[in-house]
mmCIF file of C-alpha atoms in Angstrom:
data_model
loop_
_atom_site.group_PDB
_atom_site.id
_atom_site.type_symbol
_atom_site.label_atom_id
_atom_site.label_comp_id
_atom_site.label_asym_id
_atom_site.label_seq_id
_atom_site.Cartn_x
_atom_site.Cartn_y
_atom_site.Cartn_z
ATOM 1 C CA MET A 502 -13.894 15.901 -23.625
ATOM 2 C CA PRO A 503 -11.683 18.232 -21.430
ATOM 3 C CA ASP A 504 -8.075 16.551 -20.130
ATOM 4 C CA VAL A 505 -8.385 13.842 -17.992
ATOM 5 C CA ILE A 506 -8.132 14.886 -14.432
ATOM 6 C CA SER A 507 -6.896 11.178 -12.644
ATOM 7 C CA PHE A 508 -7.772 10.132 -9.076
ATOM 8 C CA ALA A 509 -6.802 6.810 -10.081
ATOM 9 C CA ARG A 510 -3.027 6.553 -9.825
ATOM 10 C CA GLY A 511 -1.167 5.950 -6.343
ATOM 11 C CA ALA A 512 1.716 7.872 -7.531
ATOM 12 C CA PRO A 513 3.420 11.175 -7.187
ATOM 13 C CA SER A 514 2.838 13.543 -9.865
ATOM 14 C CA LEU A 515 6.447 14.478 -11.622
ATOM 15 C CA ASP A 516 7.020 17.604 -9.806
ATOM 16 C CA ILE A 517 7.804 16.094 -6.704
ATOM 17 C CA VAL A 518 10.148 13.306 -7.931
ATOM 18 C CA ASP A 519 13.859 14.342 -7.458
ATOM 19 C CA VAL A 520 14.455 13.726 -10.913
ATOM 20 C CA ASP A 521 17.821 15.534 -10.442
ATOM 21 C CA GLY A 522 18.591 13.515 -7.088
ATOM 22 C CA LEU A 523 18.167 10.178 -8.997
ATOM 23 C CA LYS A 524 20.373 11.180 -12.247
ATOM 24 C CA ALA A 525 23.007 12.019 -9.651
ATOM 25 C CA ALA A 526 22.704 8.641 -7.509
ATOM 26 C CA ALA A 527 22.862 6.756 -10.952
ATOM 27 C CA THR A 528 26.288 8.042 -11.615
ATOM 28 C CA ARG A 529 27.714 7.435 -8.043
ATOM 29 C CA ALA A 530 26.694 4.024 -8.797
ATOM 30 C CA PHE A 531 28.200 3.421 -11.891
ATOM 31 C CA GLU A 532 31.369 5.051 -10.474
ATOM 32 C CA ARG A 533 31.643 3.547 -7.116
ATOM 33 C CA ASP A 534 30.643 0.161 -7.743
ATOM 34 C CA PRO A 535 30.775 -0.650 -11.482
ATOM 35 C CA ALA A 536 30.822 -4.729 -11.073
ATOM 36 C CA GLY A 537 27.864 -4.735 -8.666
ATOM 37 C CA THR A 538 26.029 -2.424 -10.104
ATOM 38 C CA THR A 539 25.879 -4.119 -13.483
ATOM 39 C CA ALA A 540 26.354 -7.762 -12.593
ATOM 40 C CA TYR A 541 23.750 -10.830 -12.204
ATOM 41 C CA GLY A 542 24.525 -10.916 -8.389
ATOM 42 C CA THR A 543 22.203 -12.958 -6.263
ATOM 43 C CA ALA A 544 18.547 -13.454 -5.141
ATOM 44 C CA VAL A 545 18.884 -11.770 -2.234
ATOM 45 C CA GLY A 546 19.048 -8.205 -3.538
ATOM 46 C CA TYR A 547 22.289 -5.617 -3.745
ATOM 47 C CA GLY A 548 24.512 -6.753 -0.815
ATOM 48 C CA PRO A 549 24.721 -2.499 0.596
ATOM 49 C CA LEU A 550 21.317 -2.058 0.145
ATOM 50 C CA ARG A 551 20.114 -5.318 1.842
ATOM 51 C CA GLU A 552 22.600 -4.577 4.872
ATOM 52 C CA TRP A 553 21.074 -1.349 5.252
ATOM 53 C CA ILE A 554 17.257 -2.599 5.247
ATOM 54 C CA ALA A 555 18.215 -5.202 7.995
ATOM 55 C CA ASP A 556 19.978 -2.115 10.108
ATOM 56 C CA GLN A 557 16.845 -0.203 9.781
ATOM 57 C CA HIS A 558 14.565 -3.107 11.176
ATOM 58 C CA GLY A 559 17.117 -4.030 13.791
ATOM 59 C CA VAL A 560 17.411 -7.838 12.129
ATOM 60 C CA ASP A 561 20.238 -10.028 10.872
ATOM 61 C CA THR A 562 20.893 -9.850 7.209
ATOM 62 C CA SER A 563 19.037 -13.385 6.578
ATOM 63 C CA GLN A 564 16.211 -12.251 7.306
ATOM 64 C CA VAL A 565 15.983 -9.715 4.613
ATOM 65 C CA ILE A 566 15.422 -10.040 0.216
ATOM 66 C CA VAL A 567 15.074 -7.213 -1.912
ATOM 67 C CA THR A 568 12.450 -7.823 -4.847
ATOM 68 C CA ASN A 569 11.615 -6.171 -8.023
ATOM 69 C CA GLY A 570 8.939 -3.924 -6.114
ATOM 70 C CA SER A 571 7.036 -4.849 -2.920
ATOM 71 C CA MET A 572 4.070 -6.554 -4.815
ATOM 72 C CA GLN A 573 6.948 -9.563 -6.012
ATOM 73 C CA ALA A 574 8.054 -10.034 -2.251
ATOM 74 C CA ASP A 575 3.527 -10.402 -1.596
ATOM 75 C CA ALA A 576 3.722 -12.598 -4.671
ATOM 76 C CA PHE A 577 6.305 -14.996 -3.385
ATOM 77 C CA LEU A 578 5.348 -15.103 0.144
ATOM 78 C CA PHE A 579 2.229 -16.076 -1.003
ATOM 79 C CA GLU A 580 3.334 -19.020 -3.385
ATOM 80 C CA THR A 581 5.476 -20.155 -0.370
ATOM 81 C CA LEU A 582 2.963 -20.043 2.301
ATOM 82 C CA VAL A 583 -0.830 -19.979 0.759
ATOM 83 C CA LYS A 584 -2.119 -23.380 -0.754
ATOM 84 C CA PRO A 585 -5.329 -23.736 -2.403
ATOM 85 C CA GLY A 586 -8.354 -23.721 -0.030
ATOM 86 C CA ASP A 587 -6.149 -22.121 2.613
ATOM 87 C CA SER A 588 -8.044 -19.327 4.647
ATOM 88 C CA VAL A 589 -6.707 -16.218 4.471
ATOM 89 C CA VAL A 590 -7.677 -12.683 6.527
ATOM 90 C CA VAL A 591 -7.619 -9.497 4.503
ATOM 91 C CA GLU A 592 -9.272 -6.127 5.373
ATOM 92 C CA LYS A 593 -12.383 -5.161 4.093
ATOM 93 C CA PRO A 594 -11.662 -3.217 1.582
ATOM 94 C CA THR A 595 -8.127 -4.187 0.552
ATOM 95 C CA TYR A 596 -5.536 -3.293 -2.241
ATOM 96 C CA ASP A 597 -7.789 -4.894 -5.165
ATOM 97 C CA ARG A 598 -3.888 -6.861 -6.424
ATOM 98 C CA THR A 599 -3.947 -8.625 -3.112
ATOM 99 C CA LEU A 600 -7.319 -9.533 -3.573
ATOM 100 C CA LEU A 601 -6.543 -11.158 -7.420
ATOM 101 C CA ASN A 602 -3.382 -12.604 -6.650
ATOM 102 C CA LEU A 603 -5.010 -14.712 -3.512
ATOM 103 C CA ARG A 604 -7.999 -15.656 -5.490
ATOM 104 C CA GLY A 605 -5.651 -16.690 -8.107
ATOM 105 C CA ARG A 606 -3.947 -18.765 -6.086
ATOM 106 C CA GLY A 607 -7.148 -20.437 -4.613
ATOM 107 C CA ALA A 608 -7.182 -18.794 -1.223
ATOM 108 C CA ASP A 609 -10.283 -19.081 0.782
ATOM 109 C CA VAL A 610 -10.257 -15.230 1.608
ATOM 110 C CA ARG A 611 -11.822 -13.883 4.549
ATOM 111 C CA MET A 612 -12.876 -10.485 4.808
ATOM 112 C CA VAL A 613 -12.716 -8.912 8.170
ATOM 113 C CA ASN A 614 -14.566 -5.013 8.287
ATOM 114 C CA LEU A 615 -11.975 -1.780 8.033
ATOM 115 C CA GLU A 616 -12.866 0.731 10.668
ATOM 116 C CA THR A 617 -10.851 3.990 10.867
ATOM 117 C CA ASP A 618 -8.619 2.932 13.393
ATOM 118 C CA GLY A 619 -7.919 -0.369 11.109
ATOM 119 C CA ILE A 620 -9.443 -3.942 10.878
ATOM 120 C CA ASP A 621 -11.946 -5.000 13.229
ATOM 121 C CA VAL A 622 -10.324 -7.450 16.170
ATOM 122 C CA VAL A 623 -13.269 -7.964 17.553
ATOM 123 C CA GLU A 624 -14.677 -9.628 14.413
ATOM 124 C CA LEU A 625 -11.440 -11.332 13.388
ATOM 125 C CA GLU A 626 -11.453 -12.862 17.214
ATOM 126 C CA ARG A 627 -15.033 -13.800 16.727
ATOM 127 C CA LEU A 628 -13.975 -15.395 13.338
ATOM 128 C CA LEU A 629 -11.105 -17.106 15.187
ATOM 129 C CA ARG A 630 -13.019 -18.199 17.979
ATOM 130 C CA ASP A 631 -16.739 -18.692 17.176
ATOM 131 C CA GLU A 632 -16.352 -19.659 13.469
ATOM 132 C CA ASP A 633 -12.872 -21.613 14.008
ATOM 133 C CA VAL A 634 -11.482 -20.160 11.027
ATOM 134 C CA ARG A 635 -7.749 -21.047 11.135
ATOM 135 C CA PRO A 636 -6.456 -19.065 8.773
ATOM 136 C CA THR A 637 -2.865 -19.015 7.203
ATOM 137 C CA LEU A 638 -2.118 -15.438 7.467
ATOM 138 C CA ALA A 639 -3.643 -12.320 7.973
ATOM 139 C CA HIS A 640 -2.708 -9.293 5.339
ATOM 140 C CA VAL A 641 -2.901 -5.757 6.715
ATOM 141 C CA ILE A 642 -1.498 -2.657 5.466
ATOM 142 C CA PRO A 643 -0.972 -0.748 8.838
ATOM 143 C CA ASN A 644 -0.214 2.653 7.920
ATOM 144 C CA PHE A 645 -2.250 4.903 5.427
ATOM 145 C CA GLN A 646 -4.034 1.970 4.327
ATOM 146 C CA ASN A 647 -4.665 1.109 0.018
ATOM 147 C CA PRO A 648 -7.686 1.920 -0.724
ATOM 148 C CA ALA A 649 -9.149 3.775 2.584
ATOM 149 C CA GLY A 650 -6.454 5.884 3.935
ATOM 150 C CA TYR A 651 -6.640 4.576 7.691
ATOM 151 C CA THR A 652 -4.033 3.460 10.424
ATOM 152 C CA LEU A 653 -3.918 0.742 12.522
ATOM 153 C CA SER A 654 -3.906 1.848 15.881
ATOM 154 C CA GLY A 655 -1.434 0.664 18.832
ATOM 155 C CA PRO A 656 -3.723 -1.278 20.857
ATOM 156 C CA LYS A 657 -5.064 -3.070 17.354
ATOM 157 C CA ARG A 658 -1.221 -3.756 16.423
ATOM 158 C CA GLU A 659 -1.373 -5.423 20.229
ATOM 159 C CA ALA A 660 -4.236 -7.443 19.694
ATOM 160 C CA LEU A 661 -3.109 -8.861 16.408
ATOM 161 C CA LEU A 662 0.581 -9.755 17.405
ATOM 162 C CA ARG A 663 -1.596 -11.483 20.209
ATOM 163 C CA LEU A 664 -4.219 -13.498 18.089
ATOM 164 C CA ALA A 665 -1.244 -14.551 15.560
ATOM 165 C CA GLY A 666 0.607 -16.100 18.684
ATOM 166 C CA GLU A 667 -2.523 -17.961 20.019
ATOM 167 C CA PHE A 668 -3.809 -19.355 16.589
ATOM 168 C CA GLY A 669 -0.445 -19.884 14.543
ATOM 169 C CA PHE A 670 -1.307 -17.559 11.677
ATOM 170 C CA VAL A 671 1.510 -15.462 9.788
ATOM 171 C CA ILE A 672 0.541 -11.623 9.943
ATOM 172 C CA PHE A 673 1.799 -10.171 6.710
ATOM 173 C CA GLU A 674 2.326 -6.400 7.613
ATOM 174 C CA ASP A 675 2.200 -4.723 4.430
ATOM 175 C CA ASP A 676 3.970 -1.367 5.169
ATOM 176 C CA PRO A 677 4.483 0.788 1.970
ATOM 177 C CA TYR A 678 3.294 3.749 3.202
ATOM 178 C CA ILE A 679 5.308 3.978 6.238
ATOM 179 C CA ASP A 680 7.292 6.670 5.739
ATOM 180 C CA ILE A 681 5.017 9.212 3.792
ATOM 181 C CA ARG A 682 3.311 10.489 7.479
ATOM 182 C CA PHE A 683 2.320 14.077 7.233
ATOM 183 C CA LYS A 684 0.401 13.885 10.112
ATOM 184 C CA GLY A 685 0.150 12.404 13.886
ATOM 185 C CA GLN A 686 2.449 10.261 15.751
ATOM 186 C CA SER A 687 4.004 7.456 14.224
ATOM 187 C CA LEU A 688 3.532 3.758 15.533
ATOM 188 C CA PRO A 689 6.110 1.364 16.065
ATOM 189 C CA THR A 690 5.764 -1.543 13.547
ATOM 190 C CA MET A 691 4.712 -5.036 14.331
ATOM 191 C CA LEU A 692 7.671 -6.467 13.164
ATOM 192 C CA SER A 693 9.744 -4.429 15.931
ATOM 193 C CA GLN A 694 7.117 -5.439 18.348
ATOM 194 C CA ASP A 695 6.941 -9.441 17.678
ATOM 195 C CA THR A 696 8.508 -11.777 20.022
ATOM 196 C CA THR A 697 6.879 -15.455 18.162
ATOM 197 C CA GLY A 698 8.092 -15.487 14.753
ATOM 198 C CA SER A 699 4.609 -14.194 13.824
ATOM 199 C CA VAL A 700 5.472 -10.978 11.367
ATOM 200 C CA VAL A 701 6.472 -11.072 7.920
ATOM 201 C CA TYR A 702 6.747 -7.462 6.579
ATOM 202 C CA ALA A 703 7.051 -5.884 3.473
ATOM 203 C CA SER A 704 7.814 -2.554 2.338
ATOM 204 C CA SER A 705 8.907 -0.507 -0.939
ATOM 205 C CA PHE A 706 10.880 2.311 -2.180
ATOM 206 C CA SER A 707 8.386 2.993 -5.253
ATOM 207 C CA LYS A 708 6.599 5.695 -2.482
ATOM 208 C CA THR A 709 9.773 7.386 -1.179
ATOM 209 C CA VAL A 710 12.361 7.371 -4.094
ATOM 210 C CA CYS A 711 9.907 6.716 -7.329
ATOM 211 C CA PRO A 712 7.419 4.393 -8.947
ATOM 212 C CA GLY A 713 9.723 3.687 -11.652
ATOM 213 C CA ILE A 714 12.399 1.964 -9.945
ATOM 214 C CA ARG A 715 10.752 -0.713 -8.727
ATOM 215 C CA VAL A 716 12.519 -1.909 -5.997
ATOM 216 C CA GLY A 717 11.057 -3.441 -2.633
ATOM 217 C CA TYR A 718 12.223 -5.884 0.080
ATOM 218 C CA LEU A 719 10.693 -8.787 2.185
ATOM 219 C CA VAL A 720 11.844 -8.907 6.209
ATOM 220 C CA GLY A 721 10.794 -12.242 7.690
ATOM 221 C CA PRO A 722 12.324 -15.439 9.981
ATOM 222 C CA ALA A 723 15.437 -16.581 8.322
ATOM 223 C CA GLU A 724 13.938 -19.770 6.993
ATOM 224 C CA ARG A 725 10.615 -18.095 5.351
ATOM 225 C CA VAL A 726 13.495 -16.113 3.516
ATOM 226 C CA SER A 727 15.957 -18.826 2.301
ATOM 227 C CA GLU A 728 12.775 -20.463 0.954
ATOM 228 C CA ILE A 729 11.922 -17.726 -0.675
ATOM 229 C CA GLN A 730 15.445 -16.786 -1.713
ATOM 230 C CA ARG A 731 14.988 -20.457 -3.624
ATOM 231 C CA LEU A 732 12.244 -19.567 -5.240
ATOM 232 C CA ALA A 733 13.593 -16.246 -6.659
ATOM 233 C CA THR A 734 16.427 -17.594 -8.102
ATOM 234 C CA ASN A 735 14.346 -20.256 -9.971
ATOM 235 C CA THR A 736 12.118 -16.963 -11.073
ATOM 236 C CA TYR A 737 14.992 -14.608 -12.134
ATOM 237 C CA ILE A 738 18.216 -15.432 -10.799
ATOM 238 C CA SER A 739 18.785 -12.033 -9.388
ATOM 239 C CA PRO A 740 16.655 -8.875 -9.094
ATOM 240 C CA ASN A 741 17.227 -5.684 -10.788
ATOM 241 C CA MET A 742 20.821 -4.873 -9.227
ATOM 242 C CA VAL A 743 21.206 -1.574 -11.342
ATOM 243 C CA ALA A 744 17.887 -0.217 -9.440
ATOM 244 C CA GLN A 745 19.163 -1.163 -6.245
ATOM 245 C CA SER A 746 22.326 0.058 -6.479
ATOM 246 C CA LEU A 747 20.983 3.467 -7.454
ATOM 247 C CA VAL A 748 18.859 3.383 -4.289
ATOM 248 C CA TYR A 749 21.352 2.943 -2.209
ATOM 249 C CA GLU A 750 23.146 5.868 -3.390
ATOM 250 C CA PHE A 751 20.287 8.218 -3.091
ATOM 251 C CA ILE A 752 19.756 6.971 0.615
ATOM 252 C CA VAL A 753 23.444 7.335 1.817
ATOM 253 C CA ASN A 754 23.865 10.706 0.030
ATOM 254 C CA GLY A 755 20.407 11.682 2.031
ATOM 255 C CA ASP A 756 18.398 12.616 -0.929
ATOM 256 C CA ILE A 757 16.007 9.929 0.236
ATOM 257 C CA ASP A 758 15.319 12.009 3.249
ATOM 258 C CA ARG A 759 14.959 15.555 1.136
ATOM 259 C CA SER A 760 12.625 13.754 -1.193
ATOM 260 C CA ILE A 761 10.330 12.587 1.674
ATOM 261 C CA ALA A 762 10.119 15.705 2.626
ATOM 262 C CA THR A 763 8.944 17.166 -0.447
ATOM 263 C CA VAL A 764 6.388 14.593 -0.831
ATOM 264 C CA LYS A 765 4.890 14.821 2.309
ATOM 265 C CA GLN A 766 5.188 18.747 2.405
ATOM 266 C CA ALA A 767 2.925 18.067 -0.741
ATOM 267 C CA LEU A 768 0.554 15.672 0.249
ATOM 268 C CA ALA A 769 -0.235 17.327 3.105
ATOM 269 C CA ALA A 770 -1.486 20.504 1.038
ATOM 270 C CA ARG A 771 -3.220 18.269 -1.540
ATOM 271 C CA VAL A 772 -5.601 16.524 1.059
ATOM 272 C CA LYS A 773 -6.130 19.866 2.565
ATOM 273 C CA ARG A 774 -7.327 21.001 -0.546
ATOM 274 C CA LEU A 775 -9.293 18.264 -1.338
ATOM 275 C CA THR A 776 -11.196 17.605 1.918
ATOM 276 C CA GLY A 777 -12.113 21.346 0.877
ATOM 277 C CA ALA A 778 -13.403 20.707 -2.360
ATOM 278 C CA LEU A 779 -15.563 17.561 -0.999
ATOM 279 C CA SER A 780 -16.973 18.799 1.731
ATOM 280 C CA ARG A 781 -18.150 22.145 -0.706
ATOM 281 C CA ASP A 782 -18.914 20.648 -3.447
ATOM 282 C CA LEU A 783 -19.754 17.019 -2.225
ATOM 283 C CA PRO A 784 -20.784 17.546 1.200
ATOM 284 C CA GLU A 785 -22.980 14.613 1.654
ATOM 285 C CA ALA A 786 -20.167 12.411 1.217
ATOM 286 C CA ARG A 787 -18.433 10.519 3.904
ATOM 287 C CA PHE A 788 -14.185 10.561 4.412
ATOM 288 C CA GLN A 789 -11.923 10.605 6.641
ATOM 289 C CA ALA A 790 -8.435 12.764 5.949
ATOM 290 C CA PRO A 791 -5.849 10.289 6.056
ATOM 291 C CA GLU A 792 -2.636 11.549 8.016
ATOM 292 C CA GLY A 793 -0.267 10.385 5.464
ATOM 293 C CA GLY A 794 0.031 8.134 2.341
ATOM 294 C CA TYR A 795 -1.692 8.132 -1.038
ATOM 295 C CA PHE A 796 -5.470 7.659 -0.715
ATOM 296 C CA MET A 797 -8.815 8.747 0.697
ATOM 297 C CA TRP A 798 -12.083 6.615 0.883
ATOM 298 C CA VAL A 799 -15.476 8.249 -0.046
ATOM 299 C CA GLU A 800 -18.675 7.179 0.701
ATOM 300 C CA LEU A 801 -21.489 8.444 -1.386
ATOM 301 C CA PRO A 802 -25.281 8.028 0.111
ATOM 302 C CA GLU A 803 -26.355 4.758 0.204
ATOM 303 C CA GLY A 804 -28.361 4.002 -3.273
ATOM 304 C CA THR A 805 -26.150 5.990 -5.347
ATOM 305 C CA SER A 806 -24.619 3.624 -8.447
ATOM 306 C CA ILE A 807 -21.009 4.095 -8.375
ATOM 307 C CA ASP A 808 -20.978 2.267 -11.793
ATOM 308 C CA ARG A 809 -23.198 5.105 -13.024
ATOM 309 C CA VAL A 810 -21.091 7.699 -11.772
ATOM 310 C CA PHE A 811 -18.005 6.269 -12.948
ATOM 311 C CA GLU A 812 -19.606 6.395 -16.606
ATOM 312 C CA GLU A 813 -20.652 10.029 -15.870
ATOM 313 C CA ALA A 814 -17.080 11.042 -14.698
ATOM 314 C CA ASN A 815 -15.633 9.319 -17.631
ATOM 315 C CA ALA A 816 -17.701 11.616 -19.739
ATOM 316 C CA ARG A 817 -16.343 14.572 -18.018
ATOM 317 C CA GLY A 818 -12.902 13.839 -17.713
ATOM 318 C CA VAL A 819 -12.477 12.795 -14.314
ATOM 319 C CA ALA A 820 -11.017 9.043 -13.781
ATOM 320 C CA PHE A 821 -11.039 7.433 -9.885
ATOM 321 C CA VAL A 822 -11.347 3.448 -9.051
ATOM 322 C CA LYS A 823 -14.867 2.279 -7.801
ATOM 323 C CA GLY A 824 -14.866 0.898 -3.804
ATOM 324 C CA THR A 825 -16.115 -2.481 -5.482
ATOM 325 C CA ASP A 826 -12.956 -3.370 -7.087
ATOM 326 C CA PHE A 827 -11.089 -3.302 -3.639
ATOM 327 C CA LEU A 828 -14.179 -5.803 -2.472
ATOM 328 C CA LEU A 829 -15.718 -9.257 -2.849
ATOM 329 C CA GLU A 830 -18.983 -7.938 -2.604
ATOM 330 C CA GLY A 831 -20.785 -4.173 -1.947
ATOM 331 C CA GLY A 832 -19.389 -0.900 -1.812
ATOM 332 C CA GLU A 833 -21.733 -0.304 -4.915
ATOM 333 C CA ASN A 834 -21.970 3.943 -3.270
ATOM 334 C CA THR A 835 -17.953 4.067 -2.656
ATOM 335 C CA LEU A 836 -14.981 5.168 -4.514
ATOM 336 C CA ARG A 837 -11.151 5.857 -3.964
ATOM 337 C CA LEU A 838 -9.512 9.276 -4.384
ATOM 338 C CA ALA A 839 -5.891 9.012 -5.179
ATOM 339 C CA TYR A 840 -4.107 12.705 -4.259
ATOM 340 C CA SER A 841 -0.795 12.404 -5.208
ATOM 341 C CA GLY A 842 -0.800 12.241 -8.671
ATOM 342 C CA VAL A 843 -2.780 15.533 -8.988
ATOM 343 C CA THR A 844 -1.738 19.311 -8.532
ATOM 344 C CA GLU A 845 -3.625 21.120 -6.060
ATOM 345 C CA ASP A 846 -5.467 23.186 -8.962
ATOM 346 C CA GLN A 847 -6.556 19.879 -10.565
ATOM 347 C CA ILE A 848 -8.166 19.084 -7.219
ATOM 348 C CA GLU A 849 -10.542 22.011 -7.570
ATOM 349 C CA GLU A 850 -11.794 21.524 -10.706
ATOM 350 C CA GLY A 851 -11.815 17.326 -10.589
ATOM 351 C CA VAL A 852 -13.904 17.771 -7.662
ATOM 352 C CA SER A 853 -16.112 19.800 -9.443
ATOM 353 C CA ARG A 854 -16.552 17.758 -12.348
ATOM 354 C CA LEU A 855 -17.131 14.159 -9.615
ATOM 355 C CA ALA A 856 -19.811 16.295 -8.094
ATOM 356 C CA GLU A 857 -21.247 17.116 -11.692
ATOM 357 C CA ALA A 858 -21.096 13.441 -11.972
ATOM 358 C CA VAL A 859 -22.549 12.049 -8.762
ATOM 359 C CA ARG A 860 -25.442 14.690 -9.559
ATOM 360 C CA ALA A 861 -26.023 13.530 -13.200
ATOM 361 C CA ALA A 862 -25.644 9.978 -12.049
ATOM 362 C CA ARG A 863 -28.914 10.552 -9.734
ATOM 363 C CA ALA A 864 -31.047 12.261 -12.215
ATOM 364 C CA THR A 865 -30.567 9.019 -14.379
ATOM 365 C CA THR A 866 -31.188 6.642 -11.293
ATOM 366 C CA THR A 867 -34.025 8.559 -10.244
ATOM 367 C CA ALA A 868 -35.678 9.345 -13.426
#
């Protein structure tokens, strides 16, 4: 079997990770603040980084907690907020780990259709008004959504804030891809527009520094952050101070800006190559080129079995994630392609193999 070309993992390829910058940042961290870098610290995270995050979002430091990756922030929020049986709104499709976490907590997960400009707010309002559903929170990935790559429009952000204020639910603005925009205009976060304390915001340095760093954060009302801090203290005393100190040095030295520029340039070129290859080799596929982030959602014609395509793709050495992984039901003809971890040359070959797998799956289905 040929070497595997993987469109499965949402991580940057090594050639666009600033390894030398990370080495230098680590040296500076140990030289400039050896005590803070090597000590336990506190559950809220490395002080200078926490202050920098607070300044970026225009909030008090009491509203910020820095965690071991944004998934840890997600888990802490769900544990403090979601009880078994609570209704929780998520996008359809949504990140598979979010689904697993919420279902593991016994939440009543309500999936609301995702459109190319974000969650269907008309459908959500109908759920709230006509079906009298009262969610504890609505989980939304507003920029370059995982798995679809879509971005929530400005009017829909405003509509979500209005509905949250009226119906009293928390908007969980899960935003790890915000800085990886390589096309179009940036939109203000819902956190920055929130006047009622409805928004809890999370992001990550995994996409802008490197995934192995495992540093994320959460911003929200001070009382909620304080509650999460108590949980974090009992969970691990403090998060990884070495990683957080390194990230801080990477930021203040300007390395992160150069890193983001490199990543955006590379991913823009990969999206162009990917959409061109799909249009040529799989013209029947439906997709929308994302304006940033790591992922693109692909719909194959109705009747295509993604399970069969997956098997045929594995046999040809190309990997992707089935769309059904991101849904409670449906999606049997869909898949997610992550273009961040493959080179441009691999994209051409990978799509060629994928097209062969689709044709083989159809042949076995109709035989």
